[in-house]
Amino acid sequence: MEGGGRPSAVQAALLAASTALTALLYSVYRQKARVARGLEGARRVQLDGDLRAVLLEAPGRCVPYAVIEGVVRSVKETLSSQFVENCKGVVQRLTLQEHKMVWNRTTHLWNDYEKIIHQRTNTTPFDLVPQEDSTGVAVRVMKPLEAAELSLETVYEKFHPSVQSFTDVIGHYISGERPKGIQETEQMLKVGTVLTGVGELVLDNATIKLQPPKQGMPYYLSATDFSALLQKQESSARFWKILTLVGGFATCAILFVILRKQYRHHRERQHLRRMQDEFRQAQERLLRETNTEGGETLKNACVVCLSTPKSCIFLECGHVCSCSECYRALPEPKKCPMCRQSISRVVPLYNS
C-alpha cells in the first residue's frame, strides 16, 4: 500500500483491468443467452400445405422468428463445381489461402500464419421444399450470405506447396517469413441438402419468404437439426457464463486484498494515535505531579520512562523522544515509539 492507505498503482491497474474484463465477459454472456432464449422461443412451423394458412392468420402475414426445415431446390440454373463433376449447388465459395511460417522475435519460434488472398462467392436463388415435394409449397430463401451460420460443404481442397531455391531459403530466413504454399478450396451448398432455416417468415403476395429477422436475432441456414442448433447455443451461453463468474471472482478477490490492507493500515494508525495520546497524557500527569510537589519540572523527559532526559536521535525518522536506557529496552525489531518507523541507527544527543 502507498502512503495514506491508498492502493498501489499495480493493484489499481489490476482491479480496473479485472473489472473491465468481467464487464466484457458479462456483455458477451448476455448476448449469447439472449440468442439461446430467442431460439428456444422461436415458433416451429411445418413446410406443408397448411403453411400459407398459418401465415394468413399471423399478424401482418409474418412470423417474426420461425424455424422451418426443408430441402434445397434451385429456382433457376444451378451452379456447377469447377473441380467435381456432376456436383450442383446454389451457393459456391472459392477460396485461395496462403500458408507461411513467420518468425516471432519475442518467443524466437516459427509460427504458422494463414491469410486469405482471394475469395469469391457465387449464389443463385433457391427454395426450401418438403422432402416429399407433393404439396407444391416452397419457401424462398432471401439473402443467404447474411446468415450467421451458413452450412457449406467442402467439395474440393488441394494444397500447392511453394517451390524454393537455396537463395530463396536464405532470403526467407533474413526476412523472417517462409512461404509454405497456397491452399485452394471450393465449398458448396448442394442441391438436395436438408437445411434448418431460422429467421423471419413472411407471405409476400403469393411468395413465402425466409429472410433475416428485424429484431436483431441471428439468421441461420444450418445443415444440423434444430435441437442440435439450440443445444450448441445453450452450451456457448453456459461457457461464457462460467468465464463471467471466474472474472467476477477474480475482481472480488483483488478488491478484498485492497480493502484488507486498507483496514490493517487504518488499525495501525489508530494504534499509533492511541500510543501517542497515552504518552502525552502520562507526560502531562508527571508534570502536574512535579509542580504539585514543588520540584523542578523536567521539560525534556523521555516519553517512555518520563523521568530521564532524552538522549537519543532516531534515524531515519529524526525523532528525539527516548533516553539510551529505554532505547536499549525496546523490543526487536526496534521501532520509534512516536511514529513506529523502523530505527536504522541511533545518534547520541548532546545538550550544551
Tab-separated table of C-alpha atoms in Angstrom:
chain	number	residue	atom	x	y	z
A	1	MET	CA	0.000	0.000	0.000
A	2	GLU	CA	1.106	3.525	-0.708
A	3	GLY	CA	1.096	6.362	1.826
A	4	GLY	CA	-2.285	7.206	3.269
A	5	GLY	CA	-3.591	3.669	2.745
A	6	ARG	CA	-4.210	4.133	-0.952
A	7	PRO	CA	-3.795	1.054	-3.211
A	8	SER	CA	-0.628	0.849	-5.258
A	9	ALA	CA	-0.621	1.575	-8.978
A	10	VAL	CA	-0.308	-2.140	-9.761
A	11	GLN	CA	-3.284	-3.024	-7.557
A	12	ALA	CA	-5.395	-0.239	-9.061
A	13	ALA	CA	-4.473	-1.353	-12.587
A	14	LEU	CA	-5.294	-4.992	-11.785
A	15	LEU	CA	-8.653	-4.018	-10.290
A	16	ALA	CA	-9.542	-1.815	-13.283
A	17	ALA	CA	-8.469	-4.464	-15.822
A	18	SER	CA	-10.310	-7.243	-13.996
A	19	THR	CA	-13.479	-5.135	-13.719
A	20	ALA	CA	-13.370	-4.205	-17.420
A	21	LEU	CA	-12.752	-7.830	-18.450
A	22	THR	CA	-15.627	-9.054	-16.271
A	23	ALA	CA	-17.948	-6.439	-17.774
A	24	LEU	CA	-16.914	-7.515	-21.285
A	25	LEU	CA	-17.456	-11.189	-20.495
A	26	TYR	CA	-20.857	-10.406	-18.987
A	27	SER	CA	-21.840	-8.462	-22.104
A	28	VAL	CA	-20.927	-11.422	-24.336
A	29	TYR	CA	-22.774	-13.814	-21.996
A	30	ARG	CA	-25.922	-11.677	-22.128
A	31	GLN	CA	-25.799	-11.694	-25.923
A	32	LYS	CA	-25.316	-15.476	-26.063
A	33	ALA	CA	-28.086	-16.039	-23.514
A	34	ARG	CA	-30.399	-13.746	-25.494
A	35	VAL	CA	-29.737	-15.773	-28.663
A	36	ALA	CA	-30.383	-19.057	-26.834
A	37	ARG	CA	-33.656	-17.728	-25.351
A	38	GLY	CA	-34.699	-16.422	-28.762
A	39	LEU	CA	-34.084	-19.806	-30.388
A	40	GLU	CA	-35.948	-21.566	-27.597
A	41	GLY	CA	-38.919	-19.252	-28.104
A	42	ALA	CA	-38.895	-19.427	-31.912
A	43	ARG	CA	-42.064	-20.777	-33.484
A	44	ARG	CA	-41.647	-24.092	-35.268
A	45	VAL	CA	-43.693	-24.377	-38.439
A	46	GLN	CA	-44.126	-27.259	-40.845
A	47	LEU	CA	-43.356	-26.944	-44.531
A	48	ASP	CA	-46.668	-28.344	-45.778
A	49	GLY	CA	-49.922	-27.265	-47.359
A	50	ASP	CA	-51.101	-25.531	-44.164
A	51	LEU	CA	-48.170	-23.096	-44.115
A	52	ARG	CA	-49.906	-20.474	-46.250
A	53	ALA	CA	-52.979	-20.574	-43.977
A	54	VAL	CA	-50.756	-20.153	-40.896
A	55	LEU	CA	-49.174	-17.023	-42.370
A	56	LEU	CA	-52.565	-15.615	-43.406
A	57	GLU	CA	-53.713	-15.850	-39.790
A	58	ALA	CA	-50.489	-14.335	-38.383
A	59	PRO	CA	-50.349	-10.552	-37.694
A	60	GLY	CA	-49.046	-8.806	-40.789
A	61	ARG	CA	-48.804	-12.199	-42.504
A	62	CYS	CA	-45.488	-12.625	-40.767
A	63	VAL	CA	-43.905	-14.866	-38.131
A	64	PRO	CA	-41.058	-12.715	-36.690
A	65	TYR	CA	-38.848	-15.647	-35.681
A	66	ALA	CA	-39.668	-19.044	-37.113
A	67	VAL	CA	-37.959	-22.405	-37.535
A	68	ILE	CA	-38.565	-24.360	-40.724
A	69	GLU	CA	-36.860	-27.363	-42.294
A	70	GLY	CA	-36.723	-28.238	-45.964
A	71	VAL	CA	-34.684	-29.491	-48.896
A	72	VAL	CA	-32.668	-27.108	-51.076
A	73	ARG	CA	-34.004	-26.714	-54.605
A	74	SER	CA	-32.693	-24.268	-57.201
A	75	VAL	CA	-35.130	-21.767	-58.688
A	76	LYS	CA	-33.109	-21.090	-61.837
A	77	GLU	CA	-29.970	-22.686	-63.186
A	78	THR	CA	-27.763	-24.403	-60.639
A	79	LEU	CA	-24.093	-23.689	-60.054
A	80	SER	CA	-21.654	-26.373	-61.204
A	81	SER	CA	-18.483	-27.234	-59.338
A	82	GLN	CA	-15.262	-26.204	-61.078
A	83	PHE	CA	-13.445	-29.327	-59.906
A	84	VAL	CA	-16.026	-32.071	-59.231
A	85	GLU	CA	-18.191	-33.489	-61.976
A	86	ASN	CA	-21.956	-33.669	-61.533
A	87	CYS	CA	-21.781	-31.550	-58.369
A	88	LYS	CA	-24.565	-28.967	-58.397
A	89	GLY	CA	-25.344	-26.312	-55.842
A	90	VAL	CA	-26.925	-22.937	-55.127
A	91	VAL	CA	-24.055	-21.312	-53.195
A	92	GLN	CA	-20.431	-21.663	-54.290
A	93	ARG	CA	-17.424	-20.264	-52.463
A	94	LEU	CA	-13.917	-20.400	-53.962
A	95	THR	CA	-11.016	-19.562	-51.658
A	96	LEU	CA	-7.272	-19.169	-52.114
A	97	GLN	CA	-5.433	-19.184	-48.787
A	98	GLU	CA	-1.744	-18.506	-48.275
A	99	HIS	CA	0.147	-20.576	-45.690
A	100	LYS	CA	3.533	-19.458	-44.382
A	101	MET	CA	5.797	-19.515	-41.325
A	102	VAL	CA	6.554	-16.224	-39.552
A	103	TRP	CA	9.464	-15.739	-37.127
A	104	ASN	CA	8.385	-14.425	-33.729
A	105	ARG	CA	11.133	-12.195	-32.357
A	106	THR	CA	9.731	-12.440	-28.828
A	107	THR	CA	9.462	-16.236	-28.461
A	108	HIS	CA	12.157	-16.993	-31.080
A	109	LEU	CA	9.897	-19.575	-32.723
A	110	TRP	CA	8.412	-20.069	-36.183
A	111	ASN	CA	4.602	-19.712	-36.068
A	112	ASP	CA	2.032	-20.778	-38.655
A	113	TYR	CA	0.273	-17.920	-40.410
A	114	GLU	CA	-2.716	-18.132	-42.743
A	115	LYS	CA	-4.122	-15.400	-44.932
A	116	ILE	CA	-6.975	-15.398	-47.450
A	117	ILE	CA	-5.603	-13.818	-50.605
A	118	HIS	CA	-8.711	-14.296	-52.743
A	119	GLN	CA	-12.304	-15.367	-52.152
A	120	ARG	CA	-15.315	-15.352	-54.451
A	121	THR	CA	-18.868	-16.398	-53.591
A	122	ASN	CA	-21.498	-17.163	-56.242
A	123	THR	CA	-25.184	-17.596	-55.458
A	124	THR	CA	-28.361	-18.397	-57.306
A	125	PRO	CA	-31.944	-18.126	-55.997
A	126	PHE	CA	-33.190	-21.237	-54.215
A	127	ASP	CA	-36.162	-22.547	-52.256
A	128	LEU	CA	-36.750	-24.865	-49.348
A	129	VAL	CA	-39.255	-27.556	-50.270
A	130	PRO	CA	-40.666	-30.563	-48.366
A	131	GLN	CA	-38.696	-33.782	-48.591
A	132	GLU	CA	-41.669	-35.307	-50.374
A	133	ASP	CA	-42.441	-32.496	-52.800
A	134	SER	CA	-46.105	-33.326	-53.390
A	135	THR	CA	-47.801	-30.267	-51.873
A	136	GLY	CA	-46.329	-27.704	-54.252
A	137	VAL	CA	-45.416	-25.339	-51.388
A	138	ALA	CA	-41.975	-23.725	-51.320
A	139	VAL	CA	-40.179	-21.124	-49.199
A	140	ARG	CA	-37.861	-18.692	-50.995
A	141	VAL	CA	-34.608	-18.147	-49.060
A	142	MET	CA	-33.529	-14.494	-49.138
A	143	LYS	CA	-30.011	-13.110	-48.523
A	144	PRO	CA	-28.345	-16.410	-47.598
A	145	LEU	CA	-24.902	-14.778	-47.297
A	146	GLU	CA	-26.161	-12.701	-44.327
A	147	ALA	CA	-26.784	-15.844	-42.263
A	148	ALA	CA	-24.782	-16.110	-39.056
A	149	GLU	CA	-24.367	-19.813	-39.818
A	150	LEU	CA	-24.421	-20.976	-43.426
A	151	SER	CA	-23.577	-24.658	-43.800
A	152	LEU	CA	-21.314	-25.127	-46.829
A	153	GLU	CA	-19.785	-28.480	-47.715
A	154	THR	CA	-16.145	-28.638	-48.826
A	155	VAL	CA	-16.223	-30.459	-52.179
A	156	TYR	CA	-12.636	-29.792	-53.267
A	157	GLU	CA	-9.429	-28.992	-51.435
A	158	LYS	CA	-5.851	-29.022	-52.710
A	159	PHE	CA	-2.592	-27.669	-51.328
A	160	HIS	CA	0.016	-26.336	-53.770
A	161	PRO	CA	3.422	-26.273	-51.998
A	162	SER	CA	5.781	-23.456	-52.878
A	163	VAL	CA	8.995	-24.262	-54.743
A	164	GLN	CA	12.026	-22.573	-53.202
A	165	SER	CA	15.623	-22.284	-54.324
A	166	PHE	CA	18.610	-22.090	-51.983
A	167	THR	CA	18.788	-18.305	-52.330
A	168	ASP	CA	15.051	-18.089	-51.585
A	169	VAL	CA	15.555	-20.035	-48.347
A	170	ILE	CA	18.335	-17.672	-47.231
A	171	GLY	CA	16.176	-14.648	-48.101
A	172	HIS	CA	13.260	-16.087	-46.146
A	173	TYR	CA	15.390	-16.579	-43.030
A	174	ILE	CA	16.596	-12.981	-43.315
A	175	SER	CA	13.088	-11.563	-43.818
A	176	GLY	CA	11.517	-13.795	-41.153
A	177	GLU	CA	8.864	-15.268	-43.487
A	178	ARG	CA	8.905	-18.746	-45.062
A	179	PRO	CA	6.110	-19.451	-47.598
A	180	LYS	CA	4.669	-22.957	-47.374
A	181	GLY	CA	2.188	-22.852	-50.242
A	182	ILE	CA	-1.306	-21.992	-51.436
A	183	GLN	CA	-4.427	-23.930	-50.459
A	184	GLU	CA	-7.289	-23.986	-52.959
A	185	THR	CA	-10.748	-24.750	-51.576
A	186	GLU	CA	-14.226	-24.991	-53.052
A	187	GLN	CA	-17.300	-25.073	-50.816
A	188	MET	CA	-20.886	-25.515	-51.955
A	189	LEU	CA	-24.414	-25.665	-50.654
A	190	LYS	CA	-25.561	-28.623	-52.697
A	191	VAL	CA	-28.971	-29.107	-54.220
A	192	GLY	CA	-30.867	-31.627	-52.105
A	193	THR	CA	-29.261	-30.636	-48.798
A	194	VAL	CA	-31.646	-30.643	-45.842
A	195	LEU	CA	-31.472	-27.221	-44.185
A	196	THR	CA	-32.856	-25.826	-40.946
A	197	GLY	CA	-33.771	-22.204	-41.522
A	198	VAL	CA	-34.316	-19.796	-38.614
A	199	GLY	CA	-35.474	-16.290	-39.448
A	200	GLU	CA	-38.454	-14.141	-40.347
A	201	LEU	CA	-41.122	-15.994	-42.309
A	202	VAL	CA	-43.377	-13.705	-44.335
A	203	LEU	CA	-46.059	-14.094	-47.000
A	204	ASP	CA	-45.302	-11.580	-49.751
A	205	ASN	CA	-48.184	-11.716	-52.248
A	206	ALA	CA	-48.039	-15.328	-53.391
A	207	THR	CA	-44.434	-15.991	-52.320
A	208	ILE	CA	-43.430	-17.302	-48.897
A	209	LYS	CA	-40.048	-15.858	-47.944
A	210	LEU	CA	-37.495	-16.686	-45.268
A	211	GLN	CA	-35.302	-13.655	-44.563
A	212	PRO	CA	-33.090	-12.138	-41.832
A	213	PRO	CA	-35.180	-11.148	-38.774
A	214	LYS	CA	-35.653	-7.481	-37.929
A	215	GLN	CA	-35.333	-7.794	-34.138
A	216	GLY	CA	-31.567	-8.251	-34.273
A	217	MET	CA	-31.732	-12.006	-33.742
A	218	PRO	CA	-29.303	-14.168	-35.766
A	219	TYR	CA	-30.266	-15.714	-39.096
A	220	TYR	CA	-29.458	-19.418	-39.514
A	221	LEU	CA	-29.243	-21.733	-42.506
A	222	SER	CA	-27.808	-24.815	-40.853
A	223	ALA	CA	-27.414	-28.397	-42.007
A	224	THR	CA	-27.966	-29.604	-38.421
A	225	ASP	CA	-31.404	-30.102	-36.927
A	226	PHE	CA	-32.999	-27.534	-34.645
A	227	SER	CA	-32.354	-29.408	-31.376
A	228	ALA	CA	-28.605	-29.614	-32.121
A	229	LEU	CA	-28.545	-25.938	-33.096
A	230	LEU	CA	-30.302	-24.950	-29.853
A	231	GLN	CA	-28.003	-27.151	-27.756
A	232	LYS	CA	-24.959	-25.537	-29.389
A	233	GLN	CA	-26.157	-22.025	-28.485
A	234	GLU	CA	-27.042	-23.036	-24.911
A	235	SER	CA	-23.580	-24.594	-24.463
A	236	SER	CA	-21.991	-21.388	-25.732
A	237	ALA	CA	-24.066	-19.335	-23.261
A	238	ARG	CA	-23.023	-21.612	-20.361
A	239	PHE	CA	-19.361	-21.320	-21.367
A	240	TRP	CA	-19.456	-17.511	-21.303
A	241	LYS	CA	-21.384	-17.595	-18.027
A	242	ILE	CA	-18.597	-19.633	-16.407
A	243	LEU	CA	-15.973	-17.202	-17.736
A	244	THR	CA	-18.002	-14.300	-16.332
A	245	LEU	CA	-18.179	-15.945	-12.900
A	246	VAL	CA	-14.427	-16.578	-12.923
A	247	GLY	CA	-13.781	-12.946	-13.871
A	248	GLY	CA	-16.143	-11.721	-11.151
A	249	PHE	CA	-14.454	-13.920	-8.546
A	250	ALA	CA	-11.025	-12.565	-9.550
A	251	THR	CA	-12.321	-8.987	-9.266
A	252	CYS	CA	-13.772	-9.668	-5.812
A	253	ALA	CA	-10.506	-11.294	-4.698
A	254	ILE	CA	-8.444	-8.267	-5.778
A	255	LEU	CA	-10.917	-5.907	-4.103
A	256	PHE	CA	-10.793	-7.976	-0.898
A	257	VAL	CA	-6.968	-7.756	-0.798
A	258	ILE	CA	-7.066	-3.983	-1.265
A	259	LEU	CA	-9.748	-3.479	1.412
A	260	ARG	CA	-7.946	-5.820	3.811
A	261	LYS	CA	-4.697	-3.857	3.514
A	262	GLN	CA	-6.578	-0.596	3.942
A	263	TYR	CA	-8.222	-1.951	7.096
A	264	ARG	CA	-4.849	-3.064	8.505
A	265	HIS	CA	-3.351	0.340	7.718
A	266	HIS	CA	-6.291	2.024	9.480
A	267	ARG	CA	-5.821	-0.200	12.566
A	268	GLU	CA	-2.093	0.606	12.704
A	269	ARG	CA	-2.803	4.339	12.519
A	270	GLN	CA	-5.378	4.037	15.312
A	271	HIS	CA	-2.907	2.119	17.456
A	272	LEU	CA	-0.203	4.723	16.838
A	273	ARG	CA	-2.549	7.595	17.742
A	274	ARG	CA	-3.605	5.777	20.911
A	275	MET	CA	0.018	5.263	21.984
A	276	GLN	CA	0.851	8.901	21.275
A	277	ASP	CA	-2.139	10.008	23.356
A	278	GLU	CA	-1.078	7.742	26.224
A	279	PHE	CA	2.487	9.126	26.155
A	280	ARG	CA	1.209	12.696	26.107
A	281	GLN	CA	-1.218	12.074	28.977
A	282	ALA	CA	1.477	10.375	31.059
A	283	GLN	CA	3.892	13.242	30.459
A	284	GLU	CA	1.269	15.816	31.418
A	285	ARG	CA	0.415	13.841	34.548
A	286	LEU	CA	4.079	13.673	35.556
A	287	LEU	CA	4.439	17.419	35.012
A	288	ARG	CA	1.392	18.116	37.179
A	289	GLU	CA	2.708	15.856	39.938
A	290	THR	CA	6.106	17.549	39.806
A	291	ASN	CA	4.542	21.020	40.014
A	292	THR	CA	2.329	19.939	42.903
A	293	GLU	CA	5.286	18.589	44.890
A	294	GLY	CA	7.235	21.790	44.301
A	295	GLY	CA	10.049	20.034	42.464
A	296	GLU	CA	11.705	21.051	39.272
A	297	THR	CA	9.907	20.275	36.060
A	298	LEU	CA	11.740	18.000	33.662
A	299	LYS	CA	10.919	19.607	30.331
A	300	ASN	CA	12.978	17.213	28.212
A	301	ALA	CA	11.874	13.909	29.756
A	302	CYS	CA	11.955	10.562	27.911
A	303	VAL	CA	8.485	9.724	26.587
A	304	VAL	CA	8.879	6.129	27.792
A	305	CYS	CA	10.045	6.432	31.380
A	306	LEU	CA	9.193	10.152	31.846
A	307	SER	CA	12.000	10.511	34.351
A	308	THR	CA	15.249	10.639	32.394
A	309	PRO	CA	16.267	13.330	29.876
A	310	LYS	CA	16.088	12.468	26.185
A	311	SER	CA	19.491	11.451	24.874
A	312	CYS	CA	18.890	9.640	21.543
A	313	ILE	CA	18.148	10.751	17.990
A	314	PHE	CA	16.408	8.021	15.980
A	315	LEU	CA	17.199	7.757	12.280
A	316	GLU	CA	15.785	7.845	9.730
A	317	CYS	CA	12.647	9.430	11.268
A	318	GLY	CA	14.640	12.038	13.262
A	319	HIS	CA	12.554	11.867	16.458
A	320	VAL	CA	14.195	12.765	19.812
A	321	CYS	CA	11.948	11.022	22.316
A	322	SER	CA	13.878	8.475	24.371
A	323	CYS	CA	16.787	8.006	26.703
A	324	SER	CA	19.541	5.492	25.981
A	325	GLU	CA	18.298	3.044	28.663
A	326	CYS	CA	14.758	2.942	27.254
A	327	TYR	CA	16.160	2.611	23.708
A	328	ARG	CA	18.092	-0.488	24.718
A	329	ALA	CA	14.939	-1.882	26.355
A	330	LEU	CA	12.872	-1.557	23.163
A	331	PRO	CA	11.875	-4.962	21.682
A	332	GLU	CA	13.377	-6.186	18.418
A	333	PRO	CA	12.988	-5.052	15.710
A	334	LYS	CA	13.359	-1.650	17.309
A	335	LYS	CA	10.808	0.959	16.215
A	336	CYS	CA	10.381	4.616	17.129
A	337	PRO	CA	7.823	4.991	19.994
A	338	MET	CA	6.397	8.073	18.281
A	339	CYS	CA	5.892	7.046	14.641
A	340	ARG	CA	6.526	3.256	14.717
A	341	GLN	CA	9.087	3.563	11.919
A	342	SER	CA	11.999	1.125	11.984
A	343	ILE	CA	15.176	2.509	13.584
A	344	SER	CA	18.171	2.065	11.312
A	345	ARG	CA	20.714	3.783	13.587
A	346	VAL	CA	20.900	5.975	16.721
A	347	VAL	CA	22.873	9.200	17.226
A	348	PRO	CA	23.529	10.452	20.772
A	349	LEU	CA	22.090	13.827	21.713
A	350	TYR	CA	24.419	16.312	23.403
A	351	ASN	CA	22.931	19.241	25.329
A	352	SER	CA	25.238	22.259	25.688
